PDB file of C-alpha atoms in Angstrom:
ATOM      1  CA  MET A 597      19.925 -86.381   0.896  1.00 72.00           C
ATOM      2  CA  ALA A 598      20.162 -83.143  -0.131  1.00 78.00           C
ATOM      3  CA  SER A 599      17.194 -81.154  -1.968  1.00 87.00           C
ATOM      4  CA  PRO A 600      17.505 -80.234  -5.722  1.00 93.00           C
ATOM      5  CA  SER A 601      19.186 -76.638  -6.214  1.00 96.00           C
ATOM      6  CA  VAL A 602      16.670 -73.241  -6.962  1.00 97.00           C
ATOM      7  CA  GLN A 603      17.000 -70.664  -8.557  1.00 98.00           C
ATOM      8  CA  VAL A 604      16.141 -67.230  -6.918  1.00 98.00           C
ATOM      9  CA  SER A 605      15.385 -64.400  -8.008  1.00 98.00           C
ATOM     10  CA  ALA A 606      17.304 -61.379  -6.142  1.00 98.00           C
ATOM     11  CA  GLY A 607      17.198 -58.816  -7.817  1.00 96.00           C
ATOM     12  CA  GLU A 608      19.229 -58.325 -10.779  1.00 95.00           C
ATOM     13  CA  GLN A 609      20.563 -61.809 -10.075  1.00 98.00           C
ATOM     14  CA  SER A 610      19.318 -65.194  -9.415  1.00 97.00           C
ATOM     15  CA  VAL A 611      21.415 -66.668  -7.531  1.00 98.00           C
ATOM     16  CA  ARG A 612      21.758 -70.364  -6.936  1.00 98.00           C
ATOM     17  CA  LEU A 613      20.064 -71.565  -4.000  1.00 98.00           C
ATOM     18  CA  SER A 614      21.703 -75.425  -3.129  1.00 97.00           C
ATOM     19  CA  ASN A 615      19.976 -77.786  -0.439  1.00 97.00           C
ATOM     20  CA  PRO A 616      17.099 -75.386  -0.179  1.00 97.00           C
ATOM     21  CA  SER A 617      15.015 -77.650   2.265  1.00 97.00           C
ATOM     22  CA  ARG A 618      16.978 -77.870   4.578  1.00 97.00           C
ATOM     23  CA  VAL A 619      15.868 -76.638   7.671  1.00 97.00           C
ATOM     24  CA  TYR A 620      17.582 -74.036   9.800  1.00 98.00           C
ATOM     25  CA  PHE A 621      15.472 -73.513  12.247  1.00 98.00           C
ATOM     26  CA  PRO A 622      13.994 -76.357  13.997  1.00 97.00           C
ATOM     27  CA  MET A 623      11.437 -74.771  16.907  1.00 96.00           C
ATOM     28  CA  ARG A 624       8.948 -74.212  13.318  1.00 97.00           C
ATOM     29  CA  GLY A 625      10.875 -75.545  11.186  1.00 97.00           C
ATOM     30  CA  GLU A 626      11.731 -72.862   8.438  1.00 98.00           C
ATOM     31  CA  THR A 627      14.353 -74.325   5.913  1.00 98.00           C
ATOM     32  CA  LYS A 628      17.358 -72.830   4.176  1.00 98.00           C
ATOM     33  CA  LEU A 629      14.685 -71.100   1.214  1.00 98.00           C
ATOM     34  CA  ASP A 630      12.502 -69.505   3.802  1.00 98.00           C
ATOM     35  CA  LEU A 631      15.988 -67.765   5.362  1.00 98.00           C
ATOM     36  CA  ALA A 632      16.120 -66.920   1.907  1.00 98.00           C
ATOM     37  CA  GLN A 633      12.919 -65.938   1.242  1.00 98.00           C
ATOM     38  CA  TYR A 634      12.753 -63.512   4.883  1.00 98.00           C
ATOM     39  CA  TYR A 635      15.624 -61.547   3.627  1.00 98.00           C
ATOM     40  CA  LEU A 636      13.944 -60.455   0.556  1.00 98.00           C
ATOM     41  CA  SER A 637      10.900 -59.836   2.346  1.00 98.00           C
ATOM     42  CA  VAL A 638      13.382 -57.363   3.810  1.00 98.00           C
ATOM     43  CA  SER A 639      15.514 -56.219   1.047  1.00 98.00           C
ATOM     44  CA  GLU A 640      15.476 -52.140   0.746  1.00 98.00           C
ATOM     45  CA  GLY A 641      16.259 -52.949   5.510  1.00 98.00           C
ATOM     46  CA  ILE A 642      18.538 -54.949   5.141  1.00 98.00           C
ATOM     47  CA  VAL A 643      20.731 -54.313   2.416  1.00 98.00           C
ATOM     48  CA  ARG A 644      20.171 -50.785   3.619  1.00 98.00           C
ATOM     49  CA  ALA A 645      21.476 -52.163   6.952  1.00 98.00           C
ATOM     50  CA  LEU A 646      25.078 -52.835   5.465  1.00 98.00           C
ATOM     51  CA  ARG A 647      25.779 -51.140   2.653  1.00 98.00           C
ATOM     52  CA  ASP A 648      29.453 -50.928   1.862  1.00 98.00           C
ATOM     53  CA  ARG A 649      30.000 -52.237   5.548  1.00 98.00           C
ATOM     54  CA  PRO A 650      33.101 -55.135   6.029  1.00 98.00           C
ATOM     55  CA  CYS A 651      30.645 -57.364   7.319  1.00 98.00           C
ATOM     56  CA  MET A 652      31.696 -60.715   9.021  1.00 97.00           C
ATOM     57  CA  LEU A 653      29.088 -63.861   8.546  1.00 98.00           C
ATOM     58  CA  HIS A 654      28.062 -66.188  11.403  1.00 98.00           C
ATOM     59  CA  ARG A 655      27.257 -69.316   9.034  1.00 98.00           C
ATOM     60  CA  PHE A 656      25.735 -72.032   9.991  1.00 97.00           C
ATOM     61  CA  PRO A 657      26.606 -75.013   7.168  1.00 95.00           C
ATOM     62  CA  THR A 658      24.155 -78.062   9.111  1.00 94.00           C
ATOM     63  CA  GLY A 659      21.639 -75.289  10.473  1.00 96.00           C
ATOM     64  CA  VAL A 660      21.111 -73.751  13.255  1.00 97.00           C
ATOM     65  CA  SER A 661      21.933 -76.418  15.881  1.00 95.00           C
ATOM     66  CA  GLY A 662      24.637 -77.291  14.514  1.00 95.00           C
ATOM     67  CA  GLN A 663      28.216 -75.156  14.702  1.00 95.00           C
ATOM     68  CA  LYS A 664      28.742 -71.543  14.144  1.00 96.00           C
ATOM     69  CA  VAL A 665      31.046 -70.641  12.089  1.00 96.00           C
ATOM     70  CA  HIS A 666      32.441 -66.561  12.426  1.00 96.00           C
ATOM     71  CA  GLN A 667      33.849 -65.980   8.723  1.00 95.00           C
ATOM     72  CA  LYS A 668      35.822 -62.043   8.310  1.00 96.00           C
ATOM     73  CA  ARG A 669      37.204 -63.547   4.956  1.00 96.00           C
ATOM     74  CA  LEU A 670      34.740 -63.946   1.919  1.00 96.00           C
ATOM     75  CA  PRO A 671      33.810 -67.341   1.601  1.00 92.00           C
ATOM     76  CA  ALA A 672      35.804 -68.829  -2.349  1.00 90.00           C
ATOM     77  CA  GLY A 673      33.446 -69.382  -4.363  1.00 91.00           C
ATOM     78  CA  ALA A 674      31.651 -65.103  -5.312  1.00 96.00           C
ATOM     79  CA  PRO A 675      30.253 -64.333  -8.507  1.00 96.00           C
ATOM     80  CA  PRO A 676      32.210 -61.675  -9.556  1.00 96.00           C
ATOM     81  CA  TRP A 677      29.233 -59.501  -8.624  1.00 97.00           C
ATOM     82  CA  VAL A 678      30.170 -59.498  -5.173  1.00 98.00           C
ATOM     83  CA  GLU A 679      32.094 -56.615  -3.258  1.00 97.00           C
ATOM     84  CA  THR A 680      35.116 -56.583  -1.009  1.00 98.00           C
ATOM     85  CA  VAL A 681      37.168 -54.623   1.291  1.00 98.00           C
ATOM     86  CA  GLN A 682      40.302 -55.318   2.831  1.00 97.00           C
ATOM     87  CA  ILE A 683      40.913 -54.867   6.034  1.00 97.00           C
ATOM     88  CA  HIS A 684      44.031 -55.465   7.990  1.00 95.00           C
ATOM     89  CA  PHE A 685      44.454 -56.609  11.443  1.00 93.00           C
ATOM     90  CA  PRO A 686      47.072 -54.717  12.959  1.00 89.00           C
ATOM     91  CA  ARG A 687      47.570 -58.045  16.243  1.00 86.00           C
ATOM     92  CA  TRP A 688      48.219 -60.610  13.307  1.00 86.00           C
ATOM     93  CA  ASN A 689      49.211 -58.124  10.845  1.00 92.00           C
ATOM     94  CA  ARG A 690      46.675 -60.258   8.072  1.00 94.00           C
ATOM     95  CA  THR A 691      44.344 -58.840   6.242  1.00 96.00           C
ATOM     96  CA  ALA A 692      41.060 -59.985   5.245  1.00 95.00           C
ATOM     97  CA  ASP A 693      38.909 -59.612   2.327  1.00 97.00           C
ATOM     98  CA  GLU A 694      35.603 -58.597   3.315  1.00 98.00           C
ATOM     99  CA  LEU A 695      31.901 -59.047   2.206  1.00 98.00           C
ATOM    100  CA  CYS A 696      30.510 -55.745   1.490  1.00 98.00           C
ATOM    101  CA  VAL A 697      27.237 -55.375   0.487  1.00 98.00           C
ATOM    102  CA  THR A 698      25.770 -53.309  -1.910  1.00 98.00           C
ATOM    103  CA  SER A 699      22.285 -54.956  -2.917  1.00 98.00           C
ATOM    104  CA  ILE A 700      19.952 -58.019  -2.088  1.00 98.00           C
ATOM    105  CA  ALA A 701      21.691 -60.761  -4.135  1.00 98.00           C
ATOM    106  CA  ASP A 702      24.893 -60.479  -2.078  1.00 98.00           C
ATOM    107  CA  VAL A 703      22.739 -61.215   0.609  1.00 98.00           C
ATOM    108  CA  ILE A 704      20.696 -64.126  -1.139  1.00 98.00           C
ATOM    109  CA  TRP A 705      24.691 -65.535  -2.440  1.00 98.00           C
ATOM    110  CA  ALA A 706      25.291 -65.515   1.525  1.00 98.00           C
ATOM    111  CA  VAL A 707      22.826 -67.410   2.695  1.00 98.00           C
ATOM    112  CA  GLN A 708      23.457 -69.922   0.507  1.00 98.00           C
ATOM    113  CA  MET A 709      26.541 -70.122   1.604  1.00 97.00           C
ATOM    114  CA  SER A 710      24.749 -70.861   4.992  1.00 97.00           C
ATOM    115  CA  THR A 711      24.521 -67.649   6.382  1.00 98.00           C
ATOM    116  CA  VAL A 712      21.951 -66.564   9.078  1.00 98.00           C
ATOM    117  CA  GLU A 713      23.853 -63.526  11.290  1.00 98.00           C
ATOM    118  CA  PHE A 714      25.335 -60.223   9.393  1.00 98.00           C
ATOM    119  CA  HIS A 715      27.376 -58.765  11.746  1.00 98.00           C
ATOM    120  CA  PRO A 716      28.510 -55.090   9.840  1.00 98.00           C
ATOM    121  CA  TRP A 717      31.644 -52.659  10.832  1.00 98.00           C
ATOM    122  CA  ASN A 718      30.169 -48.692  11.868  1.00 98.00           C
ATOM    123  CA  SER A 719      31.808 -48.124   9.367  1.00 98.00           C
ATOM    124  CA  ARG A 720      32.133 -48.144   5.484  1.00 98.00           C
ATOM    125  CA  ARG A 721      34.774 -49.182   3.256  1.00 98.00           C
ATOM    126  CA  PHE A 722      34.882 -45.674   1.341  1.00 97.00           C
ATOM    127  CA  ASP A 723      37.343 -44.893   4.613  1.00 98.00           C
ATOM    128  CA  VAL A 724      36.860 -47.959   7.178  1.00 98.00           C
ATOM    129  CA  GLU A 725      39.034 -46.078  10.138  1.00 98.00           C
ATOM    130  CA  ALA A 726      36.603 -43.770  10.019  1.00 98.00           C
ATOM    131  CA  PRO A 727      33.050 -44.654  11.952  1.00 98.00           C
ATOM    132  CA  ASP A 728      29.953 -43.232  11.056  1.00 98.00           C
ATOM    133  CA  GLU A 729      27.852 -45.163  13.717  1.00 98.00           C
ATOM    134  CA  TRP A 730      27.218 -44.811  17.075  1.00 98.00           C
ATOM    135  CA  ARG A 731      25.656 -48.041  18.537  1.00 98.00           C
ATOM    136  CA  ILE A 732      24.379 -48.345  21.694  1.00 98.00           C
ATOM    137  CA  ASP A 733      24.200 -51.216  23.226  1.00 98.00           C
ATOM    138  CA  LEU A 734      21.376 -51.783  26.485  1.00 98.00           C
ATOM    139  CA  ASP A 735      22.805 -55.135  26.740  1.00 98.00           C
ATOM    140  CA  PRO A 736      21.243 -57.124  30.269  1.00 98.00           C
ATOM    141  CA  MET A 737      22.365 -58.503  33.102  1.00 98.00           C
ATOM    142  CA  PRO A 738      21.991 -62.699  33.943  1.00 97.00           C
ATOM    143  CA  ASP A 739      18.628 -61.361  35.485  1.00 98.00           C
ATOM    144  CA  CYS A 740      17.598 -58.365  34.345  1.00 98.00           C
ATOM    145  CA  PRO A 741      14.620 -58.437  33.008  1.00 97.00           C
ATOM    146  CA  PHE A 742      13.530 -57.117  29.985  1.00 98.00           C
ATOM    147  CA  SER A 743      11.218 -54.838  31.970  1.00 98.00           C
ATOM    148  CA  ARG A 744      14.331 -53.255  32.448  1.00 98.00           C
ATOM    149  CA  VAL A 745      15.996 -52.824  29.409  1.00 98.00           C
ATOM    150  CA  ARG A 746      12.958 -51.290  28.670  1.00 98.00           C
ATOM    151  CA  ARG A 747      13.203 -48.549  31.013  1.00 98.00           C
ATOM    152  CA  VAL A 748      16.576 -48.213  30.541  1.00 98.00           C
ATOM    153  CA  ALA A 749      15.711 -47.226  27.010  1.00 98.00           C
ATOM    154  CA  ALA A 750      13.749 -44.583  27.528  1.00 98.00           C
ATOM    155  CA  VAL A 751      16.196 -43.097  29.455  1.00 98.00           C
ATOM    156  CA  ALA A 752      18.641 -43.393  26.400  1.00 98.00           C
ATOM    157  CA  HIS A 753      15.905 -41.818  24.474  1.00 98.00           C
ATOM    158  CA  GLU A 754      15.640 -38.388  26.787  1.00 98.00           C
ATOM    159  CA  VAL A 755      19.181 -37.695  26.830  1.00 98.00           C
ATOM    160  CA  LEU A 756      19.385 -37.882  22.969  1.00 98.00           C
ATOM    161  CA  SER A 757      16.510 -35.642  22.945  1.00 98.00           C
ATOM    162  CA  GLU A 758      17.868 -33.303  25.131  1.00 98.00           C
ATOM    163  CA  LEU A 759      21.340 -33.889  22.360  1.00 98.00           C
ATOM    164  CA  GLY A 760      18.457 -32.979  20.038  1.00 98.00           C
ATOM    165  CA  ILE A 761      19.591 -36.717  18.212  1.00 98.00           C
ATOM    166  CA  GLU A 762      17.339 -39.043  16.941  1.00 98.00           C
ATOM    167  CA  GLY A 763      18.305 -42.769  17.464  1.00 98.00           C
ATOM    168  CA  TYR A 764      16.925 -45.769  15.876  1.00 98.00           C
ATOM    169  CA  PRO A 765      16.095 -48.339  17.890  1.00 98.00           C
ATOM    170  CA  LYS A 766      15.866 -52.520  17.578  1.00 98.00           C
ATOM    171  CA  THR A 767      15.947 -55.677  19.641  1.00 98.00           C
ATOM    172  CA  SER A 768      19.086 -57.460  19.767  1.00 98.00           C
ATOM    173  CA  GLY A 769      17.503 -60.629  18.591  1.00 97.00           C
ATOM    174  CA  GLY A 770      18.282 -61.586  22.131  1.00 96.00           C
ATOM    175  CA  ASN A 771      17.203 -60.027  25.449  1.00 96.00           C
ATOM    176  CA  GLY A 772      18.809 -56.383  24.747  1.00 98.00           C
ATOM    177  CA  LEU A 773      17.475 -53.436  23.022  1.00 98.00           C
ATOM    178  CA  HIS A 774      20.066 -51.559  20.145  1.00 98.00           C
ATOM    179  CA  ILE A 775      20.010 -47.914  19.174  1.00 98.00           C
ATOM    180  CA  TYR A 776      21.904 -46.680  16.128  1.00 98.00           C
ATOM    181  CA  VAL A 777      22.776 -43.052  15.300  1.00 98.00           C
ATOM    182  CA  ARG A 778      24.768 -41.900  11.982  1.00 98.00           C
ATOM    183  CA  ILE A 779      26.814 -39.040  13.076  1.00 98.00           C
ATOM    184  CA  ARG A 780      29.551 -37.208  10.935  1.00 98.00           C
ATOM    185  CA  PRO A 781      32.796 -39.303   9.745  1.00 98.00           C
ATOM    186  CA  ASP A 782      34.803 -37.086  11.583  1.00 98.00           C
ATOM    187  CA  TRP A 783      36.229 -38.887  14.370  1.00 98.00           C
ATOM    188  CA  GLY A 784      38.432 -41.980  15.057  1.00 98.00           C
ATOM    189  CA  PHE A 785      36.881 -45.409  16.716  1.00 97.00           C
ATOM    190  CA  ALA A 786      38.692 -44.609  19.892  1.00 96.00           C
ATOM    191  CA  ASP A 787      36.810 -40.865  20.383  1.00 97.00           C
ATOM    192  CA  VAL A 788      34.001 -42.785  19.153  1.00 98.00           C
ATOM    193  CA  ARG A 789      34.192 -45.748  21.926  1.00 97.00           C
ATOM    194  CA  ARG A 790      35.369 -42.556  24.567  1.00 97.00           C
ATOM    195  CA  ALA A 791      31.257 -40.760  22.722  1.00 98.00           C
ATOM    196  CA  ALA A 792      29.618 -43.676  23.446  1.00 98.00           C
ATOM    197  CA  LEU A 793      30.945 -43.993  27.319  1.00 98.00           C
ATOM    198  CA  ALA A 794      30.229 -40.627  27.824  1.00 98.00           C
ATOM    199  CA  PHE A 795      26.550 -41.292  27.289  1.00 98.00           C
ATOM    200  CA  GLY A 796      26.475 -44.143  29.031  1.00 98.00           C
ATOM    201  CA  ARG A 797      27.956 -42.115  32.261  1.00 98.00           C
ATOM    202  CA  GLU A 798      25.446 -40.279  32.213  1.00 98.00           C
ATOM    203  CA  VAL A 799      22.083 -42.649  30.876  1.00 98.00           C
ATOM    204  CA  GLU A 800      23.406 -43.879  34.768  1.00 98.00           C
ATOM    205  CA  ARG A 801      23.945 -41.462  36.506  1.00 98.00           C
ATOM    206  CA  ARG A 802      20.019 -40.873  35.797  1.00 98.00           C
ATOM    207  CA  ALA A 803      19.134 -44.302  36.309  1.00 98.00           C
ATOM    208  CA  PRO A 804      22.338 -45.311  39.003  1.00 98.00           C
ATOM    209  CA  SER A 805      20.253 -48.783  40.418  1.00 98.00           C
ATOM    210  CA  GLU A 806      19.047 -49.855  37.166  1.00 98.00           C
ATOM    211  CA  THR A 807      22.423 -49.175  34.896  1.00 98.00           C
ATOM    212  CA  THR A 808      26.245 -49.422  34.746  1.00 98.00           C
ATOM    213  CA  THR A 809      29.119 -48.397  32.601  1.00 97.00           C
ATOM    214  CA  THR A 810      31.480 -50.545  34.763  1.00 95.00           C
ATOM    215  CA  TRP A 811      34.098 -52.697  32.489  1.00 91.00           C
ATOM    216  CA  TRP A 812      34.518 -55.785  34.064  1.00 91.00           C
ATOM    217  CA  ARG A 813      31.486 -57.981  34.594  1.00 93.00           C
ATOM    218  CA  LYS A 814      32.628 -59.836  37.755  1.00 95.00           C
ATOM    219  CA  ASP A 815      32.372 -56.068  39.131  1.00 95.00           C
ATOM    220  CA  ARG A 816      28.363 -55.421  37.360  1.00 96.00           C
ATOM    221  CA  PRO A 817      25.457 -56.823  39.669  1.00 96.00           C
ATOM    222  CA  SER A 818      23.684 -59.038  37.519  1.00 97.00           C
ATOM    223  CA  ASP A 819      20.252 -57.372  37.521  1.00 98.00           C
ATOM    224  CA  VAL A 820      21.707 -54.468  35.475  1.00 98.00           C
ATOM    225  CA  VAL A 821      21.648 -53.340  31.840  1.00 98.00           C
ATOM    226  CA  PHE A 822      25.401 -52.588  30.837  1.00 98.00           C
ATOM    227  CA  VAL A 823      25.358 -49.743  28.349  1.00 98.00           C
ATOM    228  CA  ASP A 824      28.078 -51.696  26.401  1.00 97.00           C
ATOM    229  CA  TYR A 825      30.238 -48.168  24.627  1.00 97.00           C
ATOM    230  CA  ASN A 826      32.932 -50.996  23.305  1.00 95.00           C
ATOM    231  CA  GLN A 827      30.718 -52.371  20.917  1.00 96.00           C
ATOM    232  CA  ASN A 828      31.528 -48.951  19.387  1.00 97.00           C
ATOM    233  CA  ALA A 829      35.732 -50.295  18.767  1.00 96.00           C
ATOM    234  CA  ARG A 830      36.958 -51.245  16.156  1.00 96.00           C
ATOM    235  CA  ASP A 831      36.654 -54.739  14.225  1.00 94.00           C
ATOM    236  CA  HIS A 832      33.281 -55.185  17.053  1.00 95.00           C
ATOM    237  CA  THR A 833      30.530 -56.319  14.995  1.00 97.00           C
ATOM    238  CA  MET A 834      27.104 -56.898  15.889  1.00 97.00           C
ATOM    239  CA  ALA A 835      24.125 -57.727  14.029  1.00 98.00           C
ATOM    240  CA  ALA A 836      22.579 -55.298  11.769  1.00 98.00           C
ATOM    241  CA  ALA A 837      18.661 -54.366  12.152  1.00 98.00           C
ATOM    242  CA  TYR A 838      16.808 -56.639  10.690  1.00 98.00           C
ATOM    243  CA  SER A 839      19.388 -59.776  10.458  1.00 98.00           C
ATOM    244  CA  VAL A 840      18.284 -63.171  11.813  1.00 98.00           C
ATOM    245  CA  ARG A 841      19.983 -64.536  14.483  1.00 98.00           C
ATOM    246  CA  GLY A 842      20.459 -68.602  14.578  1.00 98.00           C
ATOM    247  CA  ASN A 843      18.675 -69.897  17.390  1.00 97.00           C
ATOM    248  CA  PRO A 844      15.626 -71.932  17.003  1.00 97.00           C
ATOM    249  CA  ARG A 845      13.520 -69.529  16.964  1.00 97.00           C
ATOM    250  CA  GLY A 846      14.789 -67.662  14.388  1.00 98.00           C
ATOM    251  CA  THR A 847      14.072 -64.105  16.241  1.00 98.00           C
ATOM    252  CA  VAL A 848      15.440 -61.043  14.084  1.00 98.00           C
ATOM    253  CA  SER A 849      16.591 -57.894  15.201  1.00 98.00           C
ATOM    254  CA  ALA A 850      13.663 -55.419  14.587  1.00 98.00           C
ATOM    255  CA  PRO A 851      13.573 -51.938  14.151  1.00 98.00           C
ATOM    256  CA  LEU A 852      10.593 -50.555  16.414  1.00 98.00           C
ATOM    257  CA  LEU A 853       9.043 -46.870  16.554  1.00 98.00           C
ATOM    258  CA  TRP A 854      10.012 -45.753  20.055  1.00 98.00           C
ATOM    259  CA  SER A 855       6.415 -45.883  21.052  1.00 98.00           C
ATOM    260  CA  GLU A 856       6.382 -48.802  20.716  1.00 98.00           C
ATOM    261  CA  ILE A 857       9.278 -50.433  23.209  1.00 98.00           C
ATOM    262  CA  GLU A 858       6.912 -50.317  26.307  1.00 97.00           C
ATOM    263  CA  ASP A 859       5.045 -53.335  24.926  1.00 97.00           C
ATOM    264  CA  ALA A 860       7.744 -55.021  22.502  1.00 96.00           C
ATOM    265  CA  GLU A 861       9.104 -58.679  23.351  1.00 95.00           C
ATOM    266  CA  PRO A 862      11.933 -59.765  22.041  1.00 93.00           C
ATOM    267  CA  ASP A 863      10.138 -62.936  20.860  1.00 94.00           C
ATOM    268  CA  ASP A 864       7.828 -61.336  18.857  1.00 96.00           C
ATOM    269  CA  PHE A 865       9.908 -60.916  16.028  1.00 98.00           C
ATOM    270  CA  THR A 866      10.402 -63.377  13.613  1.00 98.00           C
ATOM    271  CA  ILE A 867      11.493 -64.924  10.378  1.00 98.00           C
ATOM    272  CA  ALA A 868       7.981 -66.155  10.589  1.00 98.00           C
ATOM    273  CA  THR A 869       5.840 -62.805  11.865  1.00 98.00           C
ATOM    274  CA  MET A 870       8.482 -60.064  10.651  1.00 98.00           C
ATOM    275  CA  PRO A 871       7.917 -59.919   6.662  1.00 98.00           C
ATOM    276  CA  ALA A 872       3.876 -59.355   7.709  1.00 98.00           C
ATOM    277  CA  ARG A 873       5.267 -56.560   9.529  1.00 98.00           C
ATOM    278  CA  TYR A 874       7.774 -55.121   7.709  1.00 98.00           C
ATOM    279  CA  ALA A 875       5.129 -55.526   5.051  1.00 98.00           C
ATOM    280  CA  SER A 876       2.983 -53.187   6.880  1.00 98.00           C
ATOM    281  CA  VAL A 877       5.330 -50.951   8.418  1.00 98.00           C
ATOM    282  CA  GLY A 878       7.645 -50.314   6.322  1.00 98.00           C
ATOM    283  CA  ASP A 879      11.526 -50.530   6.844  1.00 98.00           C
ATOM    284  CA  LEU A 880      11.422 -47.969   9.979  1.00 98.00           C
ATOM    285  CA  THR A 881      14.938 -47.290   9.425  1.00 98.00           C
ATOM    286  CA  ALA A 882      14.683 -45.194   6.340  1.00 98.00           C
ATOM    287  CA  GLY A 883      15.655 -41.986   7.742  1.00 98.00           C
ATOM    288  CA  ILE A 884      18.691 -43.075   9.027  1.00 98.00           C
ATOM    289  CA  ASP A 885      20.532 -41.739   6.836  1.00 97.00           C
ATOM    290  CA  ASP A 886      19.092 -38.699   6.441  1.00 98.00           C
ATOM    291  CA  THR A 887      21.123 -36.675   9.120  1.00 98.00           C
ATOM    292  CA  ALA A 888      24.468 -37.553  10.291  1.00 98.00           C
ATOM    293  CA  TYR A 889      25.189 -35.799  14.223  1.00 98.00           C
ATOM    294  CA  GLY A 890      28.827 -34.661  15.118  1.00 98.00           C
ATOM    295  CA  LEU A 891      30.037 -36.160  18.712  1.00 98.00           C
ATOM    296  CA  GLU A 892      31.594 -32.661  20.437  1.00 98.00           C
ATOM    297  CA  ARG A 893      29.320 -32.739  23.592  1.00 98.00           C
ATOM    298  CA  LEU A 894      29.500 -35.729  24.384  1.00 98.00           C
ATOM    299  CA  LEU A 895      33.125 -35.562  23.422  1.00 98.00           C
ATOM    300  CA  ASP A 896      33.354 -32.233  26.123  1.00 98.00           C
ATOM    301  CA  TRP A 897      31.470 -35.045  28.486  1.00 98.00           C
ATOM    302  CA  ALA A 898      33.986 -37.040  28.929  1.00 98.00           C
ATOM    303  CA  ALA A 899      36.830 -34.693  29.398  1.00 97.00           C
ATOM    304  CA  ARG A 900      34.209 -33.076  31.680  1.00 97.00           C
ATOM    305  CA  ASP A 901      34.293 -36.709  33.169  1.00 96.00           C
ATOM    306  CA  GLU A 902      37.932 -37.781  33.232  1.00 95.00           C
ATOM    307  CA  ALA A 903      38.990 -33.966  34.551  1.00 96.00           C
ATOM    308  CA  ALA A 904      36.711 -34.533  37.584  1.00 96.00           C
ATOM    309  CA  GLY A 905      38.247 -38.331  37.856  1.00 94.00           C
ATOM    310  CA  ALA A 906      36.748 -40.907  36.200  1.00 91.00           C
ATOM    311  CA  GLN A 907      39.061 -42.722  34.119  1.00 88.00           C
ATOM    312  CA  PRO A 908      38.655 -42.832  30.206  1.00 84.00           C
ATOM    313  CA  PRO A 909      37.299 -45.917  28.166  1.00 84.00           C
ATOM    314  CA  ALA A 910      39.297 -49.481  28.690  1.00 73.00           C
ATOM    315  CA  GLU A 911      41.752 -50.918  26.141  1.00 69.00           C
ATOM    316  CA  PRO A 912      39.338 -52.602  23.591  1.00 66.00           C
ATOM    317  CA  ASP A 913      39.968 -56.207  23.919  1.00 56.00           C
ATOM    318  CA  ASN A 914      40.550 -56.810  20.482  1.00 50.00           C
TER     319      ASN A 914
END
């Protein structure tokens, strides 16, 4: 039987949470209410990661062991204070009103609608065609150990430092690492992808046995890190900082200090461990909006590589 609903205080709003005792994460038995309380414990960080960005919701109506629903359109029944933006999808010539989080109440309402994962765009609702976030996705192939991901992250950090750019690393919540960089919204998705590929090729040049930018999965070695530049394509989304992932362990995409990467293990960061960590270290992404960087040097690298015979980015699969 469904458990009685409860009211959850979320900033200036009170959100009704139905069936709060439903188990969402079977490994330790955390419930829907535990999920809501986790997001409340990292409220400033998750709102910063999602603020004003179109957001795809990964919903699990019966918990993470059940069916996952990828939802772009805002679920029916949203309260009037929930903000959205209308997105046009040219392939199907359709539109969808996507959630744009502006407060923790929006996050908790999405949890009420069985959302576990939040996957925001790298642009904001004020101009969805102008990305303000460059995302570096270090995606390990199936036989790639996490120790190799750590080493490639160190190379990426080295290149960013030489560019004078501060990146914000985080676990993916799976087996990889992400690095986010705030950029000026002066370029479209195609140029951001092109810059991201140029960066990936530079990392690949410095760590050729551990890294690849090869587009087709079948052509990549099974034990290397793919620098997935296509995560910067229009309507390609990744789990936000502080987003829970839909697995039985309830892992979290956890921001890290660069100095922590050497010893970090992805499974260290879960909804059971993150509240205490957040209370101790605070939001490690707090400074991400302080400086927006340019892509000029990376685009120069892209032009150099293409003049030398490198192919431009493959067409995105969206």
